[in-house]
CSV table of C-alpha atoms in Angstrom, one decimal:
chain,number,residue,atom,x,y,z
A,1,MET,CA,-11.6,38.5,-54.6
A,2,LYS,CA,-8.4,39.8,-52.9
A,3,ASN,CA,-7.3,38.5,-49.5
A,4,VAL,CA,-9.7,39.8,-46.8
A,5,LEU,CA,-8.9,39.6,-43.1
A,6,ILE,CA,-11.5,40.2,-40.4
A,7,ILE,CA,-10.2,40.8,-36.9
A,8,SER,CA,-13.0,40.1,-34.4
A,9,GLY,CA,-12.4,42.2,-31.3
A,10,HIS,CA,-15.4,41.2,-29.3
A,11,PRO,CA,-14.2,40.1,-25.8
A,12,ASN,CA,-16.6,37.2,-25.7
A,13,LEU,CA,-18.3,36.5,-29.0
A,14,ASN,CA,-20.2,33.5,-27.5
A,15,ASP,CA,-22.2,36.1,-25.4
A,16,SER,CA,-22.8,38.3,-28.4
A,17,LEU,CA,-25.9,38.4,-30.5
A,18,ALA,CA,-25.2,41.2,-33.0
A,19,ASN,CA,-21.5,40.7,-33.6
A,20,ALA,CA,-21.8,37.0,-33.7
A,21,THR,CA,-24.6,37.2,-36.2
A,22,ILE,CA,-22.7,39.7,-38.4
A,23,LEU,CA,-19.7,37.3,-38.5
A,24,ASP,CA,-21.8,34.2,-39.1
A,25,GLU,CA,-23.5,35.9,-42.1
A,26,VAL,CA,-20.2,37.1,-43.6
A,27,ALA,CA,-18.7,33.6,-43.2
A,28,LYS,CA,-21.7,32.0,-44.9
A,29,GLU,CA,-21.6,34.5,-47.8
A,30,LEU,CA,-17.8,34.9,-48.1
A,31,PRO,CA,-16.3,31.6,-46.9
A,32,GLU,CA,-12.9,32.6,-48.3
A,33,VAL,CA,-12.5,35.5,-45.9
A,34,ASN,CA,-10.1,34.9,-43.0
A,35,ILE,CA,-11.9,35.6,-39.7
A,36,ARG,CA,-9.6,35.8,-36.6
A,37,ARG,CA,-11.6,35.7,-33.4
A,38,LEU,CA,-9.3,37.3,-30.8
A,39,ASP,CA,-11.4,36.0,-27.9
A,40,GLU,CA,-11.1,32.4,-29.1
A,41,LEU,CA,-7.5,32.5,-30.2
A,42,TYR,CA,-6.2,34.4,-27.2
A,43,PRO,CA,-8.5,33.9,-24.1
A,44,THR,CA,-5.6,34.9,-21.8
A,45,TYR,CA,-4.7,37.9,-24.1
A,46,GLN,CA,-1.3,36.4,-24.9
A,47,PHE,CA,-1.1,37.1,-28.6
A,48,ASP,CA,1.1,35.3,-31.1
A,49,ILE,CA,2.5,38.5,-32.6
A,50,ASN,CA,4.2,36.7,-35.5
A,51,ALA,CA,0.9,34.9,-36.5
A,52,GLU,CA,-1.0,38.2,-36.2
A,53,GLN,CA,1.5,40.2,-38.2
A,54,GLN,CA,1.6,37.4,-40.9
A,55,ALA,CA,-2.1,37.5,-41.2
A,56,LEU,CA,-2.0,41.2,-41.7
A,57,LEU,CA,0.8,41.0,-44.3
A,58,GLU,CA,-1.3,38.5,-46.3
A,59,ALA,CA,-4.4,40.7,-46.4
A,60,ASP,CA,-5.3,43.3,-49.0
A,61,LEU,CA,-8.4,44.5,-47.0
A,62,ILE,CA,-8.3,44.5,-43.2
A,63,VAL,CA,-11.7,44.7,-41.4
A,64,TRP,CA,-11.9,45.4,-37.7
A,65,GLN,CA,-15.2,44.0,-36.3
A,66,PHE,CA,-16.0,45.0,-32.8
A,67,PRO,CA,-18.6,46.4,-30.3
A,68,PHE,CA,-18.0,50.1,-29.7
A,69,SER,CA,-16.7,50.1,-26.1
A,70,TRP,CA,-16.2,53.3,-24.2
A,71,TYR,CA,-16.1,55.2,-27.5
A,72,SER,CA,-13.3,53.1,-28.9
A,73,LEU,CA,-12.1,49.5,-29.1
A,74,PRO,CA,-12.8,46.8,-26.6
A,75,GLY,CA,-9.8,46.0,-24.3
A,76,ILE,CA,-8.7,42.8,-26.1
A,77,MET,CA,-8.6,44.6,-29.4
A,78,LYS,CA,-6.9,47.7,-28.0
A,79,LEU,CA,-4.2,45.5,-26.5
A,80,TRP,CA,-3.9,43.6,-29.9
A,81,VAL,CA,-3.3,46.9,-31.6
A,82,ASP,CA,-0.8,48.0,-29.0
A,83,GLU,CA,1.2,44.7,-29.3
A,84,VAL,CA,0.8,44.0,-33.1
A,85,PHE,CA,0.9,47.4,-34.6
A,86,VAL,CA,4.5,48.2,-33.5
A,87,HIS,CA,7.0,50.6,-34.9
A,88,GLY,CA,8.8,49.0,-37.8
A,89,PHE,CA,5.9,46.8,-38.7
A,90,SER,CA,2.9,49.0,-38.9
A,91,HIS,CA,4.5,52.4,-39.1
A,92,GLY,CA,7.9,54.0,-39.4
A,93,THR,CA,10.4,53.9,-42.2
A,94,MET,CA,10.5,50.1,-42.3
A,95,ALA,CA,6.7,49.7,-42.1
A,96,LYS,CA,5.1,46.8,-44.0
A,97,LEU,CA,1.4,47.5,-44.0
A,98,GLY,CA,1.3,50.4,-46.5
A,99,GLY,CA,-1.1,50.2,-49.4
A,100,LYS,CA,-3.6,47.9,-47.6
A,101,LYS,CA,-7.2,49.0,-46.9
A,102,LEU,CA,-8.8,49.3,-43.5
A,103,LEU,CA,-12.6,49.0,-43.0
A,104,LEU,CA,-14.3,49.4,-39.7
A,105,SER,CA,-17.4,47.4,-38.8
A,106,PHE,CA,-18.9,47.9,-35.4
A,107,THR,CA,-22.0,48.0,-33.2
A,108,THR,CA,-23.1,50.4,-30.5
A,109,GLY,CA,-25.3,49.6,-27.5
A,110,ALA,CA,-26.7,53.1,-27.4
A,111,PRO,CA,-29.4,54.2,-29.9
A,112,GLU,CA,-28.5,56.4,-32.9
A,113,VAL,CA,-30.1,59.5,-31.3
A,114,ALA,CA,-27.5,59.4,-28.5
A,115,TYR,CA,-24.8,59.9,-31.1
A,116,THR,CA,-25.8,63.4,-32.2
A,117,THR,CA,-24.5,66.8,-31.1
A,118,SER,CA,-27.8,67.3,-29.2
A,119,GLY,CA,-27.9,63.7,-28.0
A,120,PHE,CA,-26.7,62.2,-24.7
A,121,PHE,CA,-23.0,61.9,-25.8
A,122,GLY,CA,-22.9,65.3,-27.5
A,123,HIS,CA,-20.9,64.0,-30.5
A,124,THR,CA,-21.7,62.2,-33.7
A,125,ILE,CA,-20.4,58.7,-34.3
A,126,GLU,CA,-18.2,60.2,-37.1
A,127,GLU,CA,-16.5,62.4,-34.5
A,128,TYR,CA,-15.4,59.3,-32.6
A,129,LEU,CA,-13.8,57.8,-35.7
A,130,THR,CA,-10.9,60.4,-35.9
A,131,GLN,CA,-8.7,58.1,-33.9
A,132,PHE,CA,-9.2,55.2,-36.4
A,133,LYS,CA,-8.6,57.5,-39.4
A,134,THR,CA,-5.4,58.8,-37.8
A,135,THR,CA,-4.2,55.2,-37.1
A,136,ALA,CA,-4.8,54.3,-40.7
A,137,ALA,CA,-2.9,57.4,-41.9
A,138,LEU,CA,0.1,56.7,-39.6
A,139,CYS,CA,0.2,53.1,-40.9
A,140,ASN,CA,-0.2,54.2,-44.6
A,141,LEU,CA,-3.5,52.2,-44.7
A,142,GLU,CA,-6.3,53.5,-46.9
A,143,TYR,CA,-9.2,54.1,-44.6
A,144,VAL,CA,-12.3,53.1,-46.6
A,145,GLY,CA,-15.0,53.9,-44.1
A,146,ALA,CA,-17.1,52.4,-41.4
A,147,ILE,CA,-20.2,50.2,-41.3
A,148,TYR,CA,-22.0,50.5,-38.0
A,149,THR,CA,-25.3,49.7,-36.4
A,150,HIS,CA,-26.7,51.4,-33.3
A,151,GLY,CA,-28.9,50.1,-30.4
A,152,VAL,CA,-27.8,46.5,-30.1
A,153,SER,CA,-26.8,46.3,-26.4
A,154,TYR,CA,-27.0,43.5,-23.9
A,155,ALA,CA,-29.5,45.5,-22.0
A,156,SER,CA,-32.0,45.7,-24.8
A,157,ARG,CA,-32.4,42.0,-25.7
A,158,ASP,CA,-34.6,40.7,-23.0
A,159,GLY,CA,-37.5,39.0,-24.8
A,160,GLU,CA,-37.8,37.3,-28.1
A,161,GLU,CA,-39.1,40.4,-29.9
A,162,LYS,CA,-36.1,42.4,-28.9
A,163,ARG,CA,-33.7,39.6,-29.8
A,164,SER,CA,-35.4,39.2,-33.2
A,165,ALA,CA,-35.1,42.9,-33.8
A,166,GLN,CA,-31.4,42.8,-33.0
A,167,LYS,CA,-30.8,39.8,-35.2
A,168,TYR,CA,-32.6,41.6,-38.0
A,169,SER,CA,-30.4,44.7,-37.5
A,170,ALA,CA,-27.3,42.5,-37.4
A,171,ARG,CA,-28.2,40.8,-40.7
A,172,GLU,CA,-28.8,44.2,-42.3
A,173,HIS,CA,-25.4,45.3,-41.0
A,174,ALA,CA,-23.8,42.1,-42.4
A,175,ALA,CA,-25.3,42.7,-45.9
A,176,ARG,CA,-23.8,46.2,-45.9
A,177,LEU,CA,-20.5,44.8,-44.7
A,178,ILE,CA,-20.5,42.1,-47.4
A,179,ASP,CA,-21.2,44.8,-50.1
A,180,ALA,CA,-18.3,46.9,-48.7
A,181,ILE,CA,-16.0,43.9,-48.6
A,182,ARG,CA,-16.8,43.0,-52.2
A,183,SER,CA,-16.4,46.5,-53.5
A,184,ASN,CA,-13.1,47.1,-51.6
A,185,ALA,CA,-11.6,43.7,-52.4
A,186,ALA,CA,-12.5,43.4,-56.0
């Protein structure tokens, strides 16, 4: 398997059920994958830019794992992109990331029905992914798709039955992510 880097952009993975389960399952099944937990590495959001860029340079497949937050990335991950994906490194004539693959893996709190043209948000989840595809194109990364799971919010996990359902959904998500990693890093 080629070098795989997962950037975990959950702001507090210790409080997560779905994202933590997804990453735990991937780590068990693919122990050679490099998982960088931004919340653990940088609790004060002071990134080691050189270390982050080096990890990206060593990767063939880059996976962004995060909870969909305000129709985008959580704050810590957005700041990470702002500070790490700078001109001359990620894009521009001297860019260094070209040729690598980018795979998105995320969860949403809202149910799937909310992400339809007739649903609460009025847009499909795919419509929200344009910004990520554009980022990949700018950085000459091959966008290889998105794995996502709906309906795993903090609000809907009160009670053991709901927690079990979320863990089941997260494990299914992890299985799809593992398959995607294997097929894109072969």
